[in-house]
Tab-separated table of C-alpha atoms in Angstrom:
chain	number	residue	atom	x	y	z
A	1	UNK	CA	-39.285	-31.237	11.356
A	2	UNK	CA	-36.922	-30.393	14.108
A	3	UNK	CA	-34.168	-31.971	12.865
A	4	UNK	CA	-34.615	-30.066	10.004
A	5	UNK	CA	-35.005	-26.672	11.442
A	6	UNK	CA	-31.814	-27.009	12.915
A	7	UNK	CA	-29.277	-28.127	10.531
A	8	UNK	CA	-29.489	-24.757	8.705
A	9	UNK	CA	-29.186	-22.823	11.986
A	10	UNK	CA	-26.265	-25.170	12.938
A	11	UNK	CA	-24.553	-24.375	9.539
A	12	UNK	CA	-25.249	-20.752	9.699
A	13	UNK	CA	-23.957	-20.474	13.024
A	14	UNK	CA	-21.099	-22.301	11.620
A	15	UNK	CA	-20.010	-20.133	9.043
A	16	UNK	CA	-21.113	-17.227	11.002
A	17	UNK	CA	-18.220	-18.006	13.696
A	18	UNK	CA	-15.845	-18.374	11.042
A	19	UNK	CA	-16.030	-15.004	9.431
A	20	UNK	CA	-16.178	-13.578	12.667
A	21	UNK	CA	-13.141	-15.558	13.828
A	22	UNK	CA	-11.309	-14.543	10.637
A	23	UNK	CA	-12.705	-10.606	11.274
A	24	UNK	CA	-11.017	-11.235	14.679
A	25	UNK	CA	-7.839	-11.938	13.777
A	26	UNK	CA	-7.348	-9.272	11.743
A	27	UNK	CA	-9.046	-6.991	13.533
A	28	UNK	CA	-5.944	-8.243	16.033
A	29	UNK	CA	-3.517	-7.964	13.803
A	30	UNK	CA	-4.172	-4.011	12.998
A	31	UNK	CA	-4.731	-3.555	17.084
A	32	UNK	CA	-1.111	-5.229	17.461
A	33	UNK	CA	0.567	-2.838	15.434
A	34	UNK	CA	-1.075	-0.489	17.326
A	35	UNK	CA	0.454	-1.787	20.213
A	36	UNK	CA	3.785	-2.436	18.862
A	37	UNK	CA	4.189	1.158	17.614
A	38	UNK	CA	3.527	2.309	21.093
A	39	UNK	CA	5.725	0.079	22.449
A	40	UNK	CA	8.601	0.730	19.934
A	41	UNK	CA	7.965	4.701	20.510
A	42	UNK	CA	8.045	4.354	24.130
A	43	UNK	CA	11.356	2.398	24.523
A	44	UNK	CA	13.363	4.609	21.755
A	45	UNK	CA	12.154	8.163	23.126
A	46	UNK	CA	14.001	6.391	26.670
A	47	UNK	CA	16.848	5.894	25.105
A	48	UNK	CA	16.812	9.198	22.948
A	49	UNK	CA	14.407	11.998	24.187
A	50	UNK	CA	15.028	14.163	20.741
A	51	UNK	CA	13.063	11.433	18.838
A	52	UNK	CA	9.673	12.463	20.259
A	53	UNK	CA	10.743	16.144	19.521
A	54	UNK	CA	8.501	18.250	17.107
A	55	UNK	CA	10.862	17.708	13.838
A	56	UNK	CA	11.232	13.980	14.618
A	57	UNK	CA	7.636	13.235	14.589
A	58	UNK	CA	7.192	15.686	11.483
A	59	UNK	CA	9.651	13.434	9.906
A	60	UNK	CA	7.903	10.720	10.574
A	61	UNK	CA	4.720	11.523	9.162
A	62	UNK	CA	6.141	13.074	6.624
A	63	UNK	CA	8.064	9.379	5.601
A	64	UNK	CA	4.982	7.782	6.219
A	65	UNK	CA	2.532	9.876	3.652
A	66	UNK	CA	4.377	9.078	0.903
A	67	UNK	CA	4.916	5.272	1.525
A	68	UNK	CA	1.156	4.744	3.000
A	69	UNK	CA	0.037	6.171	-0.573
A	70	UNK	CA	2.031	3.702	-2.133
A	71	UNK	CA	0.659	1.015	-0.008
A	72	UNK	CA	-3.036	2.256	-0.257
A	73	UNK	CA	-2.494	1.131	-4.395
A	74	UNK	CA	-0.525	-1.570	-3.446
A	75	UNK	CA	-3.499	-2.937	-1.193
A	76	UNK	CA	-6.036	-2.764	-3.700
A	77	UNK	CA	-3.989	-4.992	-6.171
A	78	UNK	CA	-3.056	-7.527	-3.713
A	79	UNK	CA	-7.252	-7.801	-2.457
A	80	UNK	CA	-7.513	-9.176	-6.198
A	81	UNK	CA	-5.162	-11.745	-5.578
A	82	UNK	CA	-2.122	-10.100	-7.950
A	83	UNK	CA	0.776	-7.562	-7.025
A	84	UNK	CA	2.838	-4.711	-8.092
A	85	UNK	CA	6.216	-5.163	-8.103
A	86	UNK	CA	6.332	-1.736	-10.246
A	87	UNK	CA	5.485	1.012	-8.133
A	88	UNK	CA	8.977	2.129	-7.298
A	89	UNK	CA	9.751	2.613	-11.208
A	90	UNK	CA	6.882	4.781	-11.476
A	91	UNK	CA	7.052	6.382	-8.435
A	92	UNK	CA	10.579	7.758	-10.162
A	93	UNK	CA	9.254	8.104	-13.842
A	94	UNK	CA	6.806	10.203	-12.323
A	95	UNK	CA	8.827	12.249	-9.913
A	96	UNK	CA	11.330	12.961	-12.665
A	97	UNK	CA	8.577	13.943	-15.099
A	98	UNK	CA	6.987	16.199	-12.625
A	99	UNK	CA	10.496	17.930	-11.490
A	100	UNK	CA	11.235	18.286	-14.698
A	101	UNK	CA	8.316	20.279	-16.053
A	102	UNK	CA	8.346	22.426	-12.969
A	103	UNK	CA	11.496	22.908	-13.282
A	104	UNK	CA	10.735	24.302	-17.453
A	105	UNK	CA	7.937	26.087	-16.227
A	106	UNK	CA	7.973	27.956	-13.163
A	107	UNK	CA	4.806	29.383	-13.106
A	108	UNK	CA	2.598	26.384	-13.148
A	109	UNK	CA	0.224	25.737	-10.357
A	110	UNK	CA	1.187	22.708	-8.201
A	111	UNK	CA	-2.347	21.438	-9.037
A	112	UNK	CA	-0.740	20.764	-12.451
A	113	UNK	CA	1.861	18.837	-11.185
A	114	UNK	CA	-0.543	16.692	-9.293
A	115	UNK	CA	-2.572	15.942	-12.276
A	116	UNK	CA	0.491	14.984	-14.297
A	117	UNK	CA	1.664	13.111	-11.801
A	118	UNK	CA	-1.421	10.794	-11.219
A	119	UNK	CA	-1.675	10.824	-15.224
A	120	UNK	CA	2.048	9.490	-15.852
A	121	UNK	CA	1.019	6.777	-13.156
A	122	UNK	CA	-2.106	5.821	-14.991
A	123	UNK	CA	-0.793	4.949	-17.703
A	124	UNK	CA	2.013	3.385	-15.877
A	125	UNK	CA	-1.064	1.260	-14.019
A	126	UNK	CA	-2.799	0.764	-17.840
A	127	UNK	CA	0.170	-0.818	-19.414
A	128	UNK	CA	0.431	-3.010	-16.552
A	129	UNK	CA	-3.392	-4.030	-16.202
A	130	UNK	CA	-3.157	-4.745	-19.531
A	131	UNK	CA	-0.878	-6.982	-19.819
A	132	UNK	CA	-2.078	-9.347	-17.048
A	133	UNK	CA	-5.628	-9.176	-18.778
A	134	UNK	CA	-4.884	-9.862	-22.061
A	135	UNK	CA	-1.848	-11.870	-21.808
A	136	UNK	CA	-2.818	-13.708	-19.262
A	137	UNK	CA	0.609	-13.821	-17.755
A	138	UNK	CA	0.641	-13.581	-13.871
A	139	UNK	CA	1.199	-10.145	-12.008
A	140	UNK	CA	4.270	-10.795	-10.293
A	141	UNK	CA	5.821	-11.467	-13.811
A	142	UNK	CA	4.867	-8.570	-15.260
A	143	UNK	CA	5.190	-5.960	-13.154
A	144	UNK	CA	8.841	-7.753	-12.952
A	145	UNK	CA	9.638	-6.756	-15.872
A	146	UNK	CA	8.046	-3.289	-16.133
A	147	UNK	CA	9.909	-2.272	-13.128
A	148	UNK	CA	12.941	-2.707	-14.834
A	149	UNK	CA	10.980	-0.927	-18.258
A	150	UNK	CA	10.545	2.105	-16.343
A	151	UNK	CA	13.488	2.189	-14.957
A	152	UNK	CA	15.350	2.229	-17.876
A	153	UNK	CA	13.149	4.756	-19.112
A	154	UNK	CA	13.413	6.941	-16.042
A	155	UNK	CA	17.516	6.595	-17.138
A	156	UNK	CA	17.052	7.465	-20.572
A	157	UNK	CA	15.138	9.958	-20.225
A	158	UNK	CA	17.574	11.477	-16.912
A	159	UNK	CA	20.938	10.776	-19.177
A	160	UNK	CA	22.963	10.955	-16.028
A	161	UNK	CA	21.303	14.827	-15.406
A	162	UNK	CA	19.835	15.590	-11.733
A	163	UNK	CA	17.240	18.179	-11.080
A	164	UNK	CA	18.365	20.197	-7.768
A	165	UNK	CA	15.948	22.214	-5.774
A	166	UNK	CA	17.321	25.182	-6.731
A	167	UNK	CA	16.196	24.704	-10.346
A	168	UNK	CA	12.257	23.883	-8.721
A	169	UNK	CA	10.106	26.886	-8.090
A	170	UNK	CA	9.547	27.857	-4.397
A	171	UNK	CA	6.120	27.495	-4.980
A	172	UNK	CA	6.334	23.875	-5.421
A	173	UNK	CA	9.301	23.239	-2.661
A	174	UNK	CA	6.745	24.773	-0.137
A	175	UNK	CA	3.743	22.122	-1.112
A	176	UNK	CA	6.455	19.692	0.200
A	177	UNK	CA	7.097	21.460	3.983
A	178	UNK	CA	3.764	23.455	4.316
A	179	UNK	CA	1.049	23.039	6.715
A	180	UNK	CA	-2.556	23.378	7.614
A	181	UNK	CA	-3.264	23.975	11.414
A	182	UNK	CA	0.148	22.178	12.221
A	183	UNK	CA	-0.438	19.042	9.686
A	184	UNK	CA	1.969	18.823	6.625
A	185	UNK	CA	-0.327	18.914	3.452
A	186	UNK	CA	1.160	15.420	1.729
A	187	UNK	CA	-0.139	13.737	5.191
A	188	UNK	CA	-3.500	15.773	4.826
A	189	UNK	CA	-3.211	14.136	0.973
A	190	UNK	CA	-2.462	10.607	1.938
A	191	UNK	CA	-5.504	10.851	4.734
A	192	UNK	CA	-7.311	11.459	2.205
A	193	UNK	CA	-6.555	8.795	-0.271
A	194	UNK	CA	-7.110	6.145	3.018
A	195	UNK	CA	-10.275	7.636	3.017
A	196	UNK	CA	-11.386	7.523	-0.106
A	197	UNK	CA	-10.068	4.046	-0.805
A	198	UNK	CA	-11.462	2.535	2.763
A	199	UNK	CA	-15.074	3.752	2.083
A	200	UNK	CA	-14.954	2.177	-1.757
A	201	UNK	CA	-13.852	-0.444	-0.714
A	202	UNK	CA	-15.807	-1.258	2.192
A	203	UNK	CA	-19.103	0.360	1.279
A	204	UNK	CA	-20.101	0.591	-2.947
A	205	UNK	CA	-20.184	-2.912	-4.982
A	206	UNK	CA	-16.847	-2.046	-6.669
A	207	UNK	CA	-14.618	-2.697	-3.804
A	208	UNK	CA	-16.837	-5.494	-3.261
A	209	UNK	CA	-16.476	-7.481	-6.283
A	210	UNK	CA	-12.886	-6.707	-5.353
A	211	UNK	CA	-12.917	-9.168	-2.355
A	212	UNK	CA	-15.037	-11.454	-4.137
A	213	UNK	CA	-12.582	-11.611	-7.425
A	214	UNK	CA	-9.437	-12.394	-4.667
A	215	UNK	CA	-11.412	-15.063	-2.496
A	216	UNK	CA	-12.325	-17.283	-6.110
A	217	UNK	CA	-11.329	-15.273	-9.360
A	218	UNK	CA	-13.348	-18.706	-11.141
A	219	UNK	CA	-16.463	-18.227	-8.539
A	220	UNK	CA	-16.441	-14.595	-9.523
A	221	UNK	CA	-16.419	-14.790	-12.729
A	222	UNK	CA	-19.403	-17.004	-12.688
A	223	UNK	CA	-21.469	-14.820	-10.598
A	224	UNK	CA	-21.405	-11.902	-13.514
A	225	UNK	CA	-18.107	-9.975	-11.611
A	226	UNK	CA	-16.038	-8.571	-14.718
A	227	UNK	CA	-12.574	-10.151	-13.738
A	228	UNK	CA	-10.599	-8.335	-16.408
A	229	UNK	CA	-12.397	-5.253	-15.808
A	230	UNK	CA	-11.912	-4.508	-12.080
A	231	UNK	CA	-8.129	-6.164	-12.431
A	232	UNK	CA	-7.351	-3.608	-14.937
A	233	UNK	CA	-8.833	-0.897	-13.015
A	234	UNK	CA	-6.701	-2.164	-9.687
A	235	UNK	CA	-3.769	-1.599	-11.472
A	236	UNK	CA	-4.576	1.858	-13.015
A	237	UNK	CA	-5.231	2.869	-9.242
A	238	UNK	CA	-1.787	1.869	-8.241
A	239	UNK	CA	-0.344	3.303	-10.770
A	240	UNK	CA	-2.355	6.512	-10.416
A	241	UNK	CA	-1.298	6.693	-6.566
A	242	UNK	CA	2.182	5.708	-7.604
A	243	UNK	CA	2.375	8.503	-9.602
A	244	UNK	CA	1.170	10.914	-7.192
A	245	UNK	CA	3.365	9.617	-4.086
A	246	UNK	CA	5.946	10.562	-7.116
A	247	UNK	CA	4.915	14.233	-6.556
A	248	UNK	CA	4.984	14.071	-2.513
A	249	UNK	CA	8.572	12.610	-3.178
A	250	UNK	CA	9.616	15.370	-5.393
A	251	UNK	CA	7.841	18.230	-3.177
A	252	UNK	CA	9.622	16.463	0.046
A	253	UNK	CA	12.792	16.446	-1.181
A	254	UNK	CA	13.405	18.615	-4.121
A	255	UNK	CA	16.222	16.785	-5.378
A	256	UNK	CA	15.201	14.277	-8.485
A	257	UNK	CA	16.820	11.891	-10.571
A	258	UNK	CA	16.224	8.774	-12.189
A	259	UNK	CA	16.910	6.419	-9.127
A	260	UNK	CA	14.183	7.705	-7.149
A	261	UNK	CA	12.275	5.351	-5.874
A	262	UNK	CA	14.356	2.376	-6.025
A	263	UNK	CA	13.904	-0.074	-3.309
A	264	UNK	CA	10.302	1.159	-2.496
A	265	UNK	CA	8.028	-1.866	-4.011
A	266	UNK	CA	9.749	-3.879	-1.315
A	267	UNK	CA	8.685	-1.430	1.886
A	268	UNK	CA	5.597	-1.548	0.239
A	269	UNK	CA	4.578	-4.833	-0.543
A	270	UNK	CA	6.138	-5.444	3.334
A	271	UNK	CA	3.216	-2.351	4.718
A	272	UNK	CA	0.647	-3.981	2.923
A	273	UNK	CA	1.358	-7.164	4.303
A	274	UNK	CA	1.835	-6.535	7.364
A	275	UNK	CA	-0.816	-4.695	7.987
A	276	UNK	CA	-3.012	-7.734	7.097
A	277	UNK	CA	-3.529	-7.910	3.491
A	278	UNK	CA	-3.480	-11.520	2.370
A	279	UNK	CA	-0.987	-12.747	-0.048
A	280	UNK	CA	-4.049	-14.532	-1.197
A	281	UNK	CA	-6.074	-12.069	-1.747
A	282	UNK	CA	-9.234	-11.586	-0.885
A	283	UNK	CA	-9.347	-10.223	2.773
A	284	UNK	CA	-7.237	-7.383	4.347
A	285	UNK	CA	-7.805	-3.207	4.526
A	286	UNK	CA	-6.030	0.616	3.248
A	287	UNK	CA	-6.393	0.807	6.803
A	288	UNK	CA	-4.000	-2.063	7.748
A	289	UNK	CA	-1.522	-1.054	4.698
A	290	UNK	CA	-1.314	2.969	6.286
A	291	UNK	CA	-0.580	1.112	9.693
A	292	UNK	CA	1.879	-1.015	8.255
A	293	UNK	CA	3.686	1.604	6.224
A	294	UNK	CA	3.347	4.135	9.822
A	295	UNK	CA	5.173	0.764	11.607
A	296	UNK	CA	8.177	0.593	8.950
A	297	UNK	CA	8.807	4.495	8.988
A	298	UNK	CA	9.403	4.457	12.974
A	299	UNK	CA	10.787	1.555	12.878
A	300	UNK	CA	13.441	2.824	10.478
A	301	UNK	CA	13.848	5.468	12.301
A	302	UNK	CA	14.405	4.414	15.396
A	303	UNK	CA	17.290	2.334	14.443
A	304	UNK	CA	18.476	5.563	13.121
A	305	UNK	CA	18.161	7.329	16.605
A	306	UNK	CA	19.127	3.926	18.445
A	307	UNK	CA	22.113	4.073	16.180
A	308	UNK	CA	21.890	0.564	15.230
A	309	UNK	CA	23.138	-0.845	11.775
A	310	UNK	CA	20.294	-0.859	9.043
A	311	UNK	CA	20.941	-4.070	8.373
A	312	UNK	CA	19.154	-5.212	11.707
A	313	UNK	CA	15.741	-3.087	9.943
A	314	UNK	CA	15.614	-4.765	6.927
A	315	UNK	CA	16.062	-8.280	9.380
A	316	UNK	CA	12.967	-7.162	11.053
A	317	UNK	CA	10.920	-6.360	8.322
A	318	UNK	CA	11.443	-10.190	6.892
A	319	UNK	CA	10.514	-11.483	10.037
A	320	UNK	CA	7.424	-9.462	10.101
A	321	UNK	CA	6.549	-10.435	6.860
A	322	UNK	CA	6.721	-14.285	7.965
A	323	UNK	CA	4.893	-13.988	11.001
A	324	UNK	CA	2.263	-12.090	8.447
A	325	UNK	CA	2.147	-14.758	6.292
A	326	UNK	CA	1.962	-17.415	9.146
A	327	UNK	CA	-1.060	-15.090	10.442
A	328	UNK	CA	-2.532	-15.332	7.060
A	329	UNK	CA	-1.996	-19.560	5.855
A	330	UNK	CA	-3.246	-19.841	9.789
A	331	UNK	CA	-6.617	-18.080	9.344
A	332	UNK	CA	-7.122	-19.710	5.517
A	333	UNK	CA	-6.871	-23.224	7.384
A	334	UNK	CA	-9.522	-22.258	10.468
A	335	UNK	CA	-11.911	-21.135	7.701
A	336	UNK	CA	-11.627	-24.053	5.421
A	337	UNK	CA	-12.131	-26.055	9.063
A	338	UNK	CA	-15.098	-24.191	9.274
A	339	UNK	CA	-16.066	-25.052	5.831
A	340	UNK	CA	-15.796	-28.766	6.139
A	341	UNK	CA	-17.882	-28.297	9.485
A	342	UNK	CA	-20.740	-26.954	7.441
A	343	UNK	CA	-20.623	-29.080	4.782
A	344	UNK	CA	-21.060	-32.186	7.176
A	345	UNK	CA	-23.922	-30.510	8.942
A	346	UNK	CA	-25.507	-30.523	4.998
């Protein structure tokens, strides 16, 4: 009877110090860009005092809203074990559409622009859901291919025109600078959005089956999770946030045309990951990803100040994203240790 008592306790504690050992390493990897921020802040206002000055940090933030809403979306898709490749495309669909129907109709509210904007991205984030649901065709390849589809759109639809800030209503320009009690409004928005997405996903059964459907898509699917479902609906939240970091690009910077955007997927996919969201899916946070994307945005920044060629940042953020991944194969092989150790004790 003893022996039998304690093989289940032995296995439990097993698998109990696994998950915690996994929790702890990410847990350390969100604390070290915590400390690597700090670090990176301290040695660049040394060398340049005007980068901890009021505008600087304002800049920052401001930078680091609209890319942290990106990588909120982008977050979500990669905890299902797929990615977005796409978001820059709509990101500039959506800033173009937005511009441009300020730009015909002055008097709107900027709540209308917000709506539009999330609703462009949508269906951006439908098209794509789609068609890794019912094609069956993996992520990566199709949202490939739609970032060059709306692109070409965004270019069709520009015909070499630009909409200048001028031609936006003041209204509009100001949701891009204003404040509340010192705090710009689009990082009050993307607050938000980490807020929103870190409770769903942490406390209701949606975000959940979320983790569950990017640890085993195949166990999932046998325990009643609806795969196609809740991939679909990861995708329609990028898109949705793509669309709306569209109209905090817009606002920001008033000038719009149909390049805007381009380069973005990469910085984002490079937040998400560095701020601990598996490749694999299936473990990571929002919280990470807004960390990540607040570590890119000084980091470019400081090179700026530093004066250093920009080359050197985009060096950086490929290493990061390697010692990420490393971080990431590391922990999957400790916890399929951990597995074997429980099995044996079966």
């Amino acid at each position: 009877m003893t022996a039998t008592k304690e093989a289940p306790v032995a296995r439990e504690t097993t698998v109990r110090s696994g998950r915690s050992w996994t929790a702890n390493v990410f847990k350390a990897r969100e604390s070290g860009i915590v400390l690597a921020l700090i670090v990176l802040v301290a040695f660049t206002a040394t060398q340049n005092s005007r980068f901890l000055s009021g505008q600087s940090i304002r800049d920052i933030l401001l930078g680091t809203a609209i890319l942290a809403v990106l990588a909120v979306g982008q977050a979500i898709v990669m905890i299902t074990r797929n990615i977005d490749l796409s978001v820059g495309s709509v990101l500039g669909l959506s800033a173009f559409a937005v511009g441009t129907l300020m730009k015909d109709n002055p008097g709107l509210p900027v709540i209308v622009a917000v709506l539009v904007g999330l609703g462009a991205g949508a269906v951006c984030g439908l098209v794509n859901g789609a068609l890794v649901r019912f094609g069956q065709v993996p992520a990566l390849v199709v949202t490939l291919g739609t970032l060059y589809a709306y692109r070409g759109v965004s270019y069709f639809w520009a015909g070499g025109q630009q909409i200048n800030a001028d031609k936006l209503p003041a209204s509009f320009l100001e949701f891009g600078t204003a404040s509340l009690l010192g705090v710009p409004w689009l990082v009050l928005i993307a607050l938000l959005v980490l807020v929103l997405a870190g409770i769903v996903l942490r406390s209701y059964p949606a975000g959940r089956e979320l983790y569950a459907m990017g640890s085993s898509p195949q166990a999932a699917q046998l325990a009643g999770i609806r795969v196609g479902r809740n991939t679909s609906a990861a995708f329609l939240v990028s898109g949705a946030l793509a669309g709306l970091a569209g109209v905090l690009f817009a606002a920001r910077f008033g000038t719009v045309d149909a390049a805007a955007g381009t380069g973005y997927e990469l910085n984002v996919v490079a937040a998400a990951v560095v701020g601990g969201v598996a490749v694999f899916g299936g473990s990571g946070s929002v919280w990470g990803a807004g960390l990540g994307a607040l570590l890119l945005t000084v980091i470019g920044s400081a090179l700026a100040v530093l004066d250093i060629n920009q080359f050197w940042q985009q060096a950086i953020v490929g290493a990061l994203i390697l010692l990420a991944i490393g971080a990431d194969r590391l922990v999957a092989v400790r916890v399929a240790k951990a597995l074997k150790k429980r099995d044996a004790h079966v």
